[in-house]
CSV table of C-alpha atoms in Angstrom, one decimal:
chain,number,residue,atom,x,y,z
A,1,MET,CA,91.0,127.4,89.2
A,2,ARG,CA,88.5,128.6,85.8
A,3,TYR,CA,86.7,124.9,86.6
A,4,ALA,CA,84.0,124.9,89.2
A,5,ALA,CA,84.3,121.4,88.8
A,6,TYR,CA,86.4,119.0,88.0
A,7,ARG,CA,88.1,115.5,89.0
A,8,LEU,CA,91.5,114.4,87.9
A,9,GLY,CA,92.3,111.3,86.6
A,10,ASP,CA,95.1,108.8,87.2
A,11,LYS,CA,97.1,109.2,84.8
A,12,ALA,CA,101.0,110.0,84.9
A,13,MET,CA,100.8,112.9,83.6
A,14,LYS,CA,98.9,114.7,86.2
A,15,ILE,CA,100.3,117.8,85.0
A,16,LEU,CA,99.1,117.9,81.8
A,17,GLU,CA,95.6,117.4,83.5
A,18,GLU,CA,96.6,119.8,86.0
A,19,ARG,CA,97.7,123.0,82.9
A,20,ILE,CA,94.2,122.0,80.7
A,21,LEU,CA,91.9,123.2,83.5
A,22,ARG,CA,94.0,126.4,84.1
A,23,ASP,CA,94.1,126.3,81.4
A,24,GLY,CA,91.3,125.1,79.5
A,25,VAL,CA,88.6,127.3,77.3
A,26,VAL,CA,85.1,125.3,76.8
A,27,LYS,CA,83.2,126.8,74.1
A,28,PRO,CA,80.3,126.2,72.0
A,29,GLY,CA,80.5,123.0,69.8
A,30,GLY,CA,81.6,120.7,71.9
A,31,ILE,CA,85.3,122.4,71.6
A,32,LEU,CA,87.9,122.9,74.3
A,33,LYS,CA,90.6,125.0,73.7
A,34,VAL,CA,94.0,124.5,74.8
A,35,ASP,CA,95.7,127.9,72.3
A,36,SER,CA,97.8,128.4,75.6
A,37,PHE,CA,100.3,126.1,75.7
A,38,LEU,CA,99.5,123.2,72.4
A,39,ASN,CA,97.2,124.6,69.7
A,40,HIS,CA,98.5,128.2,69.8
A,41,GLN,CA,101.3,129.1,71.6
A,42,ILE,CA,103.3,126.0,72.5
A,43,ASP,CA,104.7,125.1,75.5
A,44,PRO,CA,107.9,123.3,75.1
A,45,GLN,CA,108.9,122.1,78.3
A,46,LEU,CA,105.1,120.3,78.5
A,47,CYS,CA,105.9,119.2,74.8
A,48,TYR,CA,109.3,118.0,76.6
A,49,GLU,CA,107.2,116.0,79.0
A,50,MET,CA,105.1,114.8,77.3
A,51,ALA,CA,107.8,113.4,74.1
A,52,GLN,CA,109.9,111.6,77.6
A,53,GLU,CA,105.7,110.0,78.9
A,54,ILE,CA,104.6,108.8,75.1
A,55,HIS,CA,108.6,106.9,75.0
A,56,ARG,CA,107.7,105.7,78.2
A,57,LEU,CA,104.3,104.4,76.9
A,58,PHE,CA,105.8,103.0,73.6
A,59,GLU,CA,109.7,101.8,74.2
A,60,GLY,CA,111.2,98.5,73.1
A,61,GLU,CA,108.2,99.0,70.4
A,62,ARG,CA,111.1,99.6,68.4
A,63,ILE,CA,109.1,102.6,66.7
A,64,THR,CA,111.2,103.3,63.6
A,65,LYS,CA,109.2,106.9,62.2
A,66,ILE,CA,106.9,109.4,63.2
A,67,LEU,CA,104.2,109.9,62.0
A,68,THR,CA,102.0,113.5,62.8
A,69,ILE,CA,99.8,116.0,60.8
A,70,GLU,CA,100.2,119.9,60.1
A,71,ALA,CA,99.7,121.6,61.9
A,72,SER,CA,99.3,121.3,66.2
A,73,GLY,CA,100.4,117.8,65.9
A,74,ILE,CA,104.4,119.3,64.4
A,75,SER,CA,105.5,120.0,68.5
A,76,VAL,CA,105.0,117.3,69.8
A,77,ALA,CA,105.5,114.6,67.4
A,78,VAL,CA,109.3,116.6,66.3
A,79,MET,CA,109.9,116.4,69.9
A,80,THR,CA,108.0,112.5,70.8
A,81,GLY,CA,111.2,112.1,67.9
A,82,LEU,CA,114.2,112.8,69.1
A,83,VAL,CA,113.3,111.4,72.4
A,84,PHE,CA,112.7,108.2,70.4
A,85,GLY,CA,116.1,109.4,68.0
A,86,VAL,CA,113.8,108.5,64.9
A,87,PRO,CA,112.9,111.0,61.9
A,88,ALA,CA,108.7,112.9,62.1
A,89,VAL,CA,107.6,112.7,59.7
A,90,PHE,CA,104.0,115.2,59.2
A,91,ALA,CA,100.8,114.0,56.4
A,92,LYS,CA,100.3,117.1,54.8
A,93,LYS,CA,96.5,119.3,54.0
A,94,ALA,CA,96.5,119.5,49.5
A,95,ALA,CA,93.9,121.5,49.0
A,96,GLY,CA,91.3,119.1,47.3
A,97,ARG,CA,91.8,115.3,46.4
A,98,ASN,CA,95.1,114.6,45.5
A,99,THR,CA,96.0,111.8,43.4
A,100,SER,CA,99.5,112.3,42.2
A,101,SER,CA,101.8,108.6,42.0
A,102,GLU,CA,104.2,110.1,44.0
A,103,VAL,CA,101.9,109.8,47.2
A,104,TYR,CA,99.9,108.5,49.7
A,105,SER,CA,96.6,110.4,50.5
A,106,SER,CA,93.6,109.4,52.8
A,107,PRO,CA,90.9,112.0,52.7
A,108,VAL,CA,89.8,113.5,56.1
A,109,TYR,CA,87.1,114.8,57.5
A,110,SER,CA,87.0,117.7,59.8
A,111,TYR,CA,84.2,118.2,62.4
A,112,THR,CA,85.0,121.8,63.3
A,113,LYS,CA,85.6,123.2,59.7
A,114,GLN,CA,82.9,120.6,58.3
A,115,VAL,CA,85.3,120.4,55.0
A,116,THR,CA,86.6,116.9,53.8
A,117,LYS,CA,90.2,117.1,53.2
A,118,ASP,CA,93.0,114.2,51.2
A,119,VAL,CA,95.6,115.2,53.8
A,120,ILE,CA,98.8,113.5,51.9
A,121,VAL,CA,102.8,111.7,52.5
A,122,ALA,CA,105.0,111.7,50.5
A,123,LYS,CA,106.3,107.9,49.0
A,124,GLU,CA,109.7,107.7,49.7
A,125,TYR,CA,108.9,108.7,54.1
A,126,LEU,CA,107.6,105.4,55.1
A,127,SER,CA,108.2,102.0,54.1
A,128,ALA,CA,107.3,98.9,54.3
A,129,GLY,CA,109.4,97.4,57.2
A,130,ASP,CA,108.2,101.4,59.2
A,131,ARG,CA,107.4,100.7,62.6
A,132,VAL,CA,105.3,103.5,62.9
A,133,LEU,CA,104.3,105.6,65.5
A,134,ILE,CA,100.8,108.3,65.1
A,135,VAL,CA,100.7,111.6,67.1
A,136,ASP,CA,98.6,114.2,66.9
A,137,ASP,CA,97.2,116.2,69.7
A,138,PHE,CA,93.0,116.0,70.1
A,139,LEU,CA,91.7,112.6,69.3
A,140,ALA,CA,87.1,113.0,69.9
A,141,MET,CA,85.6,112.0,66.4
A,142,GLY,CA,89.1,109.4,65.3
A,143,SER,CA,88.9,110.7,61.3
A,144,ALA,CA,92.4,111.9,61.6
A,145,LEU,CA,93.9,109.1,62.6
A,146,GLU,CA,91.6,106.7,60.6
A,147,GLY,CA,93.6,108.8,57.3
A,148,LEU,CA,97.1,108.9,59.2
A,149,CYS,CA,96.3,105.1,59.2
A,150,ASP,CA,95.4,104.0,56.0
A,151,ILE,CA,98.5,105.7,54.8
A,152,VAL,CA,100.3,103.8,56.5
A,153,ALA,CA,98.6,100.5,55.9
A,154,GLN,CA,98.9,101.9,51.9
A,155,ALA,CA,103.1,102.7,52.6
A,156,GLY,CA,102.8,98.1,53.5
A,157,ALA,CA,104.2,99.7,57.4
A,158,GLU,CA,102.7,99.2,61.1
A,159,ALA,CA,100.9,101.8,62.9
A,160,VAL,CA,102.5,99.9,65.9
A,161,GLY,CA,99.6,102.7,67.9
A,162,ALA,CA,98.2,105.7,68.4
A,163,ALA,CA,100.2,108.3,70.9
A,164,VAL,CA,97.6,111.1,71.9
A,165,VAL,CA,97.2,115.0,73.8
A,166,ILE,CA,93.9,115.1,74.4
A,167,GLU,CA,91.3,112.6,74.3
A,168,LYS,CA,87.8,113.2,73.6
A,169,ALA,CA,86.8,110.3,75.6
A,170,PHE,CA,82.8,110.9,75.1
A,171,GLN,CA,83.3,111.0,72.0
A,172,PRO,CA,83.3,107.6,69.9
A,173,GLY,CA,86.9,108.1,68.4
A,174,GLY,CA,89.3,106.6,70.8
A,175,ASP,CA,86.9,103.0,70.8
A,176,ARG,CA,86.2,103.0,67.1
A,177,LEU,CA,90.2,102.8,66.6
A,178,ARG,CA,90.8,100.1,70.1
A,179,ALA,CA,88.5,98.4,68.2
A,180,GLY,CA,89.4,97.3,65.3
A,181,GLY,CA,93.0,96.5,67.6
A,182,LEU,CA,94.8,99.6,67.7
A,183,ARG,CA,96.6,100.9,70.8
A,184,VAL,CA,95.4,104.2,71.4
A,185,GLU,CA,97.4,106.1,74.4
A,186,ALA,CA,95.5,109.6,75.5
A,187,LEU,CA,97.8,111.9,77.6
A,188,ALA,CA,94.9,112.9,79.3
A,189,ARG,CA,91.0,111.4,78.6
A,190,VAL,CA,88.5,113.7,78.7
A,191,ARG,CA,84.9,111.9,80.4
A,192,SER,CA,82.8,115.1,79.9
A,193,MET,CA,82.9,118.8,80.4
A,194,SER,CA,81.2,122.4,79.7
A,195,ASP,CA,81.5,125.9,80.9
A,196,GLU,CA,81.5,125.1,84.3
A,197,SER,CA,82.6,121.5,85.0
A,198,LEU,CA,85.7,119.1,83.3
A,199,GLU,CA,86.7,115.4,84.7
A,200,PHE,CA,88.8,113.1,83.1
A,201,VAL,CA,88.5,109.7,82.9
A,202,LYS,CA,89.8,107.3,86.9
A,203,GLU,CA,90.7,104.2,85.1
B,1,MET,CA,127.3,113.5,47.0
B,2,ARG,CA,125.0,115.2,44.6
B,3,TYR,CA,126.7,118.6,43.8
B,4,ALA,CA,129.3,117.8,41.0
B,5,ALA,CA,130.5,121.2,42.5
B,6,TYR,CA,130.1,123.0,46.2
B,7,ARG,CA,131.4,125.4,48.4
B,8,LEU,CA,131.1,124.7,52.6
B,9,GLY,CA,130.7,128.1,54.4
B,10,ASP,CA,132.0,129.1,57.3
B,11,LYS,CA,128.7,129.2,59.1
B,12,ALA,CA,129.4,127.3,62.6
B,13,MET,CA,126.7,124.8,60.8
B,14,LYS,CA,128.9,122.3,58.6
B,15,ILE,CA,126.7,119.8,59.5
B,16,LEU,CA,123.7,121.2,58.7
B,17,GLU,CA,125.7,122.4,54.4
B,18,GLU,CA,127.0,119.1,54.5
B,19,ARG,CA,123.0,117.5,55.1
B,20,ILE,CA,122.3,120.1,52.1
B,21,LEU,CA,124.3,119.3,50.1
B,22,ARG,CA,123.3,115.6,50.9
B,23,ASP,CA,119.2,115.8,50.6
B,24,GLY,CA,119.0,119.0,48.8
B,25,VAL,CA,117.2,119.2,45.8
B,26,VAL,CA,117.2,122.8,43.2
B,27,LYS,CA,113.4,122.4,41.1
B,28,PRO,CA,112.9,124.7,38.8
B,29,GLY,CA,111.7,128.1,39.3
B,30,GLY,CA,114.4,128.6,42.7
B,31,ILE,CA,112.9,126.1,44.7
B,32,LEU,CA,115.7,124.2,47.2
B,33,LYS,CA,113.8,121.4,48.6
B,34,VAL,CA,114.5,120.3,51.8
B,35,ASP,CA,112.3,117.7,52.6
B,36,SER,CA,114.1,115.1,53.6
B,37,PHE,CA,114.7,116.8,57.1
B,38,LEU,CA,113.5,120.1,57.3
B,39,ASN,CA,109.9,120.8,55.7
B,40,HIS,CA,108.5,117.5,55.1
B,41,GLN,CA,110.1,114.2,56.9
B,42,ILE,CA,112.3,116.9,60.3
B,43,ASP,CA,114.7,115.5,61.5
B,44,PRO,CA,114.5,116.4,65.1
B,45,GLN,CA,118.8,115.6,66.0
B,46,LEU,CA,119.3,118.1,63.2
B,47,CYS,CA,116.1,120.4,64.8
B,48,TYR,CA,117.7,119.6,68.3
B,49,GLU,CA,121.5,121.1,67.5
B,50,MET,CA,119.6,124.5,65.4
B,51,ALA,CA,117.9,125.0,68.4
B,52,GLN,CA,121.2,124.7,70.2
B,53,GLU,CA,123.1,127.5,67.6
B,54,ILE,CA,120.8,130.0,67.9
B,55,HIS,CA,121.2,129.4,71.0
B,56,ARG,CA,124.8,130.4,71.2
B,57,LEU,CA,123.8,133.0,68.9
B,58,PHE,CA,120.5,135.2,70.7
B,59,GLU,CA,121.5,134.5,74.7
B,60,GLY,CA,122.1,137.0,76.6
B,61,GLU,CA,119.4,138.7,74.5
B,62,ARG,CA,116.7,138.2,77.3
B,63,ILE,CA,113.8,136.5,75.0
B,64,THR,CA,111.3,136.1,76.7
B,65,LYS,CA,108.8,134.4,73.0
B,66,ILE,CA,109.9,132.5,69.9
B,67,LEU,CA,107.6,133.2,67.2
B,68,THR,CA,107.6,131.3,63.8
B,69,ILE,CA,104.9,130.5,61.3
B,70,GLU,CA,102.8,127.6,60.5
B,71,ALA,CA,103.5,125.2,59.1
B,72,SER,CA,106.9,124.1,58.4
B,73,GLY,CA,108.5,126.5,60.8
B,74,ILE,CA,106.7,124.3,64.2
B,75,SER,CA,109.9,122.7,64.7
B,76,VAL,CA,112.5,124.6,64.9
B,77,ALA,CA,111.1,127.5,66.9
B,78,VAL,CA,109.4,124.8,69.8
B,79,MET,CA,113.3,123.2,69.7
B,80,THR,CA,114.1,127.1,70.2
B,81,GLY,CA,111.7,127.4,72.8
B,82,LEU,CA,112.7,124.6,75.0
B,83,VAL,CA,116.8,125.9,74.7
B,84,PHE,CA,115.5,129.6,76.0
B,85,GLY,CA,113.1,128.3,78.1
B,86,VAL,CA,110.7,130.5,76.5
B,87,PRO,CA,107.0,129.4,74.9
B,88,ALA,CA,106.8,129.6,71.1
B,89,VAL,CA,103.7,130.8,69.1
B,90,PHE,CA,102.7,129.9,65.4
B,91,ALA,CA,101.3,132.2,64.0
B,92,LYS,CA,98.6,131.1,61.8
B,93,LYS,CA,97.7,131.5,58.3
B,94,ALA,CA,93.7,132.5,57.8
B,95,ALA,CA,91.9,132.1,54.6
B,96,GLY,CA,91.5,135.1,53.2
B,97,ARG,CA,92.0,138.9,55.8
B,98,ASN,CA,91.4,138.4,58.8
B,99,THR,CA,90.3,141.7,61.1
B,100,SER,CA,89.1,140.7,63.8
B,101,SER,CA,90.0,142.8,67.3
B,102,GLU,CA,90.7,139.6,69.0
B,103,VAL,CA,93.7,138.7,66.6
B,104,TYR,CA,97.5,141.0,65.4
B,105,SER,CA,97.0,140.4,61.4
B,106,SER,CA,99.6,141.2,58.7
B,107,PRO,CA,99.1,140.5,55.0
B,108,VAL,CA,102.1,137.6,53.5
B,109,TYR,CA,103.1,137.7,49.6
B,110,SER,CA,104.3,133.9,49.0
B,111,TYR,CA,106.3,133.7,46.1
B,112,THR,CA,106.5,130.4,45.8
B,113,LYS,CA,101.8,129.8,45.8
B,114,GLN,CA,101.1,133.0,44.1
B,115,VAL,CA,98.9,134.3,47.4
B,116,THR,CA,98.2,136.2,49.9
B,117,LYS,CA,97.5,135.2,53.5
B,118,ASP,CA,96.9,137.6,56.2
B,119,VAL,CA,98.7,135.7,59.0
B,120,ILE,CA,97.3,136.3,62.2
B,121,VAL,CA,98.3,136.5,66.3
B,122,ALA,CA,96.2,135.9,69.0
B,123,LYS,CA,96.2,139.7,71.0
B,124,GLU,CA,96.8,138.4,73.6
B,125,TYR,CA,100.2,135.3,73.1
B,126,LEU,CA,102.3,138.2,72.9
B,127,SER,CA,102.9,141.7,74.5
B,128,ALA,CA,104.6,144.6,74.8
B,129,GLY,CA,107.2,143.4,77.5
B,130,ASP,CA,108.2,140.7,75.4
B,131,ARG,CA,111.3,140.8,73.4
B,132,VAL,CA,111.2,138.1,70.5
B,133,LEU,CA,113.1,136.1,69.2
B,134,ILE,CA,111.8,134.7,64.8
B,135,VAL,CA,112.1,131.8,63.5
B,136,ASP,CA,111.2,130.0,60.1
B,137,ASP,CA,112.6,127.4,58.2
B,138,PHE,CA,113.6,129.6,55.0
B,139,LEU,CA,114.0,133.4,53.8
B,140,ALA,CA,114.2,134.7,50.4
B,141,MET,CA,112.3,137.3,49.5
B,142,GLY,CA,111.1,138.5,53.5
B,143,SER,CA,108.3,137.7,53.3
B,144,ALA,CA,106.6,136.1,56.6
B,145,LEU,CA,110.1,138.1,58.3
B,146,GLU,CA,108.8,141.3,57.3
B,147,GLY,CA,105.0,140.4,57.5
B,148,LEU,CA,106.5,138.4,61.6
B,149,CYS,CA,108.4,141.9,61.8
B,150,ASP,CA,104.4,143.9,61.6
B,151,ILE,CA,102.9,141.1,63.8
B,152,VAL,CA,105.7,141.8,66.3
B,153,ALA,CA,105.4,146.1,66.2
B,154,GLN,CA,101.6,146.1,66.2
B,155,ALA,CA,102.0,144.2,70.4
B,156,GLY,CA,104.2,146.9,71.0
B,157,ALA,CA,107.1,144.1,71.5
B,158,GLU,CA,110.6,144.6,70.9
B,159,ALA,CA,111.7,142.1,67.6
B,160,VAL,CA,114.9,141.3,68.8
B,161,GLY,CA,116.6,139.2,65.6
B,162,ALA,CA,115.6,136.7,62.9
B,163,ALA,CA,117.6,133.0,63.2
B,164,VAL,CA,115.8,131.3,60.2
B,165,VAL,CA,117.5,127.8,58.7
B,166,ILE,CA,118.3,128.5,55.1
B,167,GLU,CA,119.1,132.1,54.3
B,168,LYS,CA,119.1,132.1,49.9
B,169,ALA,CA,121.5,134.9,50.2
B,170,PHE,CA,120.8,135.9,46.0
B,171,GLN,CA,118.1,136.9,47.4
B,172,PRO,CA,117.3,140.6,48.4
B,173,GLY,CA,115.0,139.8,51.4
B,174,GLY,CA,117.8,138.8,54.6
B,175,ASP,CA,119.6,142.2,52.7
B,176,ARG,CA,116.2,144.6,53.1
B,177,LEU,CA,115.2,142.9,56.3
B,178,ARG,CA,119.2,143.5,58.1
B,179,ALA,CA,119.2,147.2,56.5
B,180,GLY,CA,116.0,148.3,58.0
B,181,GLY,CA,117.7,147.5,61.4
B,182,LEU,CA,117.2,144.0,61.7
B,183,ARG,CA,119.1,142.1,63.3
B,184,VAL,CA,119.3,138.5,60.6
B,185,GLU,CA,121.2,135.0,60.9
B,186,ALA,CA,121.3,132.1,58.9
B,187,LEU,CA,122.5,129.2,60.1
B,188,ALA,CA,122.7,128.1,56.1
B,189,ARG,CA,123.7,130.3,53.2
B,190,VAL,CA,123.4,130.3,49.9
B,191,ARG,CA,124.6,132.0,47.2
B,192,SER,CA,124.2,130.7,44.8
B,193,MET,CA,123.2,127.2,43.0
B,194,SER,CA,121.8,124.6,40.6
B,195,ASP,CA,120.9,121.6,39.1
B,196,GLU,CA,124.2,120.3,39.8
B,197,SER,CA,126.2,123.2,42.2
B,198,LEU,CA,125.3,124.7,45.4
B,199,GLU,CA,127.7,126.9,47.0
B,200,PHE,CA,127.2,128.7,50.2
B,201,VAL,CA,128.2,132.2,51.0
B,202,LYS,CA,132.0,132.2,52.7
B,203,GLU,CA,132.2,135.6,54.9
């Protein structure tokens, strides 16, 4: 086990928490690197199990579309779409500002890369009648989810909720989005982390 | 039906050919746009069926890893990894040249964007013992597949073959790669296309 001290949460996805503890690496600047199973190399079976858990959380919500953002969100989103039986749309990162009349567009600031990029979705893939589940790999400051919510609103569709793989609960994005009325579910919520310890939220 | 003239091939994946005929759009510059089910919005069920066909083609090859390139290859690669029961690695597009000692790197020229970018894979995710199946959405000039083959070779791993969703058989990439000894399977092979007609290869 990598961490001298750790604590599991009460979430259903113990398998995910244990994987983060085993394979995650805390990097300087508050980065939790999970490249071995989510962000560079993907464990498809784990992805599928996460999609099943997301389905358990949101079934009955009559979801019509999964929305994510390239590139790391795609694997979980497409598995989630498979389980729900609905299409998955991935927002693209545009170079600079995009003002095409054919796309919905929203600026997203990346704290990791310290740059703002517009994310865009072609208008034909989101409609007023859609009930959208937003899926992403990480939730920290919440900028990506806010941009995706903005795009859903521009389409006149409804954001039923957001499902993220890992929430850094010590950063304000999740609480701010929940305070704004969005249902946000995280499969693993990290309460604190350092080189030596990593604790999940116990609820 | 969008095309006044069309012809299906003999491939097993009629469902894919029919989807291309129904939803594909031929754009100026020889672009076949399939954003409605593969490159922007993804049909997860179709993705899963393509993965099953790829498994049928390559089962018995003792594949240990799926390798693709971000972003559009990820959805098919992760489904293929699920069916094979092996991890899927996606090569990342680096800004400019990358000479880090921690990654394998190869330059890939995009004919669509007319720019060369290095694609990189962290060394820890490809090993000498790996039997790698390369997966991608499109094959036209073959630059992306060549870059991925180069990375597999750098790792001392074996490229067992490549599976692509759509091959533009009127462009030279596929034939050149096959002449070089790589087994290349395309789920749909477009023989010719224009605004009015689209024909698949009959073999």
